[in-house]
Amino acid sequence: MKKNIFFCIILSSLIYFKGNAQESKLYTTEKASDKYACVDVIKTYERIAEKGYKSADLFKTIGDSYYLNADFGNAAKWYCELFAMGINLEPEYYHQYSKSLLFIGQNDSANEILEKLKQKSRLIQEK
């Protein structure tokens, strides 16, 4: 009988402490989220790019963000900046740039980008 009472007391105290621990974590999370402001990183990157800083990684990040959020007009703008740098790019950027151009109605430009990709793949296959 004493063992059952002792077991019930321990079980009750464990449940009580576990419940309190969960509440305090939730309170901590709510307080931490109140302290930090939400920052739009892409807008910050755009301001950096518009001030004259040019980097392939910067343009890739901005373009990819807009592309993945289905804002194809802005994605095409930043992919255009990326392609204007004249660097060797992965095939996925050719596809994403051409799809962005297609979605905004610039079919001829999209076809030109795909032709560049085909030429690039032919050169790779010839090696």
Coordinates of C-alpha atoms in Angstrom, one line a residue:
M1 CA 0.0 0.0 0.0
K2 CA 2.8 2.4 0.9
K3 CA 4.5 1.6 -2.4
N4 CA 1.4 2.5 -4.4
I5 CA 1.0 5.8 -2.6
F6 CA 4.7 6.6 -3.0
F7 CA 4.5 5.6 -6.7
C8 CA 1.4 7.9 -7.2
I9 CA 3.1 10.8 -5.5
I10 CA 6.2 10.4 -7.7
L11 CA 4.1 10.1 -10.9
S12 CA 2.0 13.1 -10.0
S13 CA 5.1 15.2 -9.3
L14 CA 6.8 14.2 -12.6
I15 CA 3.6 15.1 -14.5
Y16 CA 3.4 18.4 -12.7
F17 CA 7.1 19.3 -13.3
K18 CA 6.9 18.3 -17.0
G19 CA 3.8 20.4 -17.5
N20 CA 5.5 23.4 -15.9
A21 CA 8.6 22.9 -18.0
Q22 CA 6.6 23.0 -21.2
E23 CA 4.8 26.2 -20.2
S24 CA 8.0 28.0 -19.4
K25 CA 9.6 27.0 -22.7
L26 CA 6.6 28.4 -24.5
Y27 CA 6.8 31.6 -22.6
T28 CA 10.5 31.9 -23.4
T29 CA 9.8 31.4 -27.1
E30 CA 7.1 34.0 -27.1
K31 CA 9.3 36.6 -25.3
A32 CA 12.2 35.9 -27.7
S33 CA 10.1 36.4 -30.7
D34 CA 8.9 39.7 -29.4
K35 CA 12.5 41.0 -29.1
Y36 CA 13.5 40.4 -32.7
A37 CA 12.1 42.2 -35.7
C38 CA 11.4 40.4 -38.9
V39 CA 13.9 41.5 -41.5
D40 CA 13.2 41.1 -45.2
V41 CA 16.6 39.8 -46.3
I42 CA 15.9 39.9 -50.0
K43 CA 15.0 43.6 -49.8
T44 CA 18.3 44.2 -48.0
Y45 CA 20.2 42.3 -50.7
E46 CA 18.5 44.3 -53.4
R47 CA 19.5 47.6 -51.7
I48 CA 23.1 46.3 -51.6
A49 CA 23.0 45.4 -55.3
E50 CA 21.4 48.7 -56.2
K51 CA 24.2 50.6 -54.5
G52 CA 26.7 49.0 -56.9
Y53 CA 27.9 45.8 -55.3
K54 CA 27.9 43.1 -57.9
S55 CA 28.4 39.4 -57.0
A56 CA 27.2 36.3 -58.8
D57 CA 26.2 34.8 -55.4
L58 CA 24.2 37.9 -54.6
F59 CA 22.3 37.8 -57.9
K60 CA 21.8 34.1 -57.7
T61 CA 20.3 34.4 -54.2
I62 CA 18.0 37.3 -55.1
G63 CA 16.9 35.6 -58.4
D64 CA 16.3 32.2 -56.8
S65 CA 14.3 33.8 -54.0
Y66 CA 11.9 35.5 -56.5
Y67 CA 11.8 32.5 -58.7
L68 CA 10.8 30.2 -55.8
N69 CA 8.2 32.7 -54.7
A70 CA 6.8 32.8 -58.3
D71 CA 7.6 36.4 -58.8
F72 CA 9.0 35.8 -62.3
G73 CA 9.3 39.5 -63.3
N74 CA 11.8 40.2 -60.5
A75 CA 13.5 36.9 -61.0
A76 CA 14.1 37.6 -64.7
K77 CA 15.5 41.1 -63.7
W78 CA 18.1 39.6 -61.3
Y79 CA 18.9 36.6 -63.6
C80 CA 19.5 39.2 -66.3
E81 CA 22.1 40.9 -64.0
L82 CA 23.6 37.5 -63.4
F83 CA 24.0 36.6 -67.0
A84 CA 25.4 40.1 -67.8
M85 CA 28.4 39.2 -65.7
G86 CA 29.4 36.7 -68.3
I87 CA 30.5 34.0 -65.9
N88 CA 30.2 30.2 -66.3
L89 CA 26.8 29.2 -64.8
E90 CA 25.2 26.0 -63.9
P91 CA 22.5 24.7 -66.3
E92 CA 19.7 25.3 -63.7
Y93 CA 20.2 29.0 -64.0
Y94 CA 19.6 28.8 -67.8
H95 CA 16.4 26.9 -67.2
Q96 CA 15.2 29.2 -64.4
Y97 CA 16.0 32.4 -66.4
S98 CA 14.2 31.1 -69.5
K99 CA 11.2 30.0 -67.5
S100 CA 11.0 33.4 -65.9
L101 CA 11.2 35.1 -69.3
L102 CA 8.5 32.8 -70.6
F103 CA 6.1 33.6 -67.7
I104 CA 6.5 37.3 -68.3
G105 CA 5.9 36.9 -72.1
Q106 CA 9.4 37.4 -73.4
N107 CA 9.4 34.2 -75.5
D108 CA 12.1 35.2 -77.9
S109 CA 14.6 36.0 -75.2
A110 CA 13.7 32.7 -73.4
N111 CA 14.4 30.8 -76.6
E112 CA 17.8 32.6 -76.9
I113 CA 18.7 31.5 -73.4
L114 CA 17.8 27.9 -74.1
E115 CA 19.9 28.0 -77.3
K116 CA 22.9 29.2 -75.3
L117 CA 22.3 26.3 -73.0
K118 CA 22.2 23.9 -75.9
Q119 CA 25.4 25.3 -77.3
K120 CA 27.1 25.0 -73.9
S121 CA 26.0 21.4 -73.6
R122 CA 27.3 20.6 -77.1
L123 CA 30.7 22.1 -76.2
I124 CA 30.8 20.0 -73.0
Q125 CA 29.9 16.8 -74.9
E126 CA 32.6 17.5 -77.6
K127 CA 35.3 17.6 -74.9

